[in-house]
């Protein structure tokens, strides 16, 4: 699998949908219910979101390695709610996917999603959004 290499502004533009398309092909359709009319997309909110995600990712990766479905689902559930709020409906879909994969015991899928979240976070922190 080739990983996308967008710039930080591209990750925030268009809700980051293109970044996830190879892992979740129908992400555009699935993101629609998570969109809000006035997303809080200012730099401070994005920074808080990224800080919180950074704190959760290490624990979620450990939980995935330990096959702890509840802990992985906790991150997924958090992402479902927060993604749309900060203008990243695609991240809400990633959260939904994490919940489903953990519930089904699809640990390779969970691992791939968590790894991509880490890559996304690293790239998103390189610079400000649009």
Coordinates of N, CA and C in Angstrom, one line a residue, residues 4 6-7 16-17 29 42 53 63 71 83 88 90 95-97 101 104 109 118 127-128:
X4 N -0.3 8.1 1.1 CA -0.3 9.5 0.6 C 0.6 10.4 1.3
X6 N 0.4 14.2 1.4 CA -0.1 15.5 1.2 C 0.6 16.5 2.2
X7 N 0.5 17.8 1.8 CA 1.0 18.8 2.8 C 0.0 19.0 3.9
X16 N -9.9 16.4 4.6 CA -8.9 15.3 4.5 C -9.4 14.1 3.9
X17 N -10.5 14.1 3.1 CA -11.1 12.9 2.5 C -10.1 12.1 1.6
X29 N -19.1 9.4 0.9 CA -20.5 9.2 1.2 C -20.7 9.0 2.7
X42 N -10.5 26.8 13.4 CA -9.4 27.7 13.6 C -8.2 26.9 14.2
X53 N -5.4 13.8 20.2 CA -5.2 12.6 19.4 C -3.8 12.0 19.7
X63 N -3.2 -1.0 22.8 CA -4.4 -1.7 23.0 C -4.7 -2.6 21.8
X71 N -10.7 -0.6 24.4 CA -9.8 0.5 24.4 C -9.7 1.1 23.0
X83 N -14.3 14.5 15.1 CA -13.9 14.8 13.7 C -14.7 15.8 13.0
X88 N -13.5 17.9 10.1 CA -12.8 16.7 9.5 C -13.8 15.5 9.6
X90 N -14.1 13.2 7.6 CA -13.4 12.0 7.3 C -12.8 11.3 8.5
X95 N -12.9 6.9 12.8 CA -13.4 6.5 14.1 C -14.4 5.4 14.0
X96 N -15.4 5.5 13.2 CA -16.4 4.5 13.0 C -15.7 3.2 12.5
X97 N -14.8 3.3 11.5 CA -14.1 2.1 11.0 C -13.3 1.5 12.2
X101 N -13.9 -2.4 13.2 CA -12.8 -3.3 13.1 C -12.4 -3.9 14.5
X104 N -15.0 -6.5 15.4 CA -14.9 -7.7 14.6 C -13.6 -8.4 14.9
X109 N -6.6 -4.5 10.4 CA -7.3 -3.3 9.9 C -7.1 -2.2 11.0
X118 N -1.5 8.1 12.8 CA -0.3 8.7 13.2 C 0.4 9.4 12.1
X127 N 2.4 22.1 9.6 CA 2.0 23.5 9.3 C 0.6 23.8 9.5
X128 N 0.2 25.1 9.3 CA -1.2 25.5 9.5 C -2.1 25.0 8.4

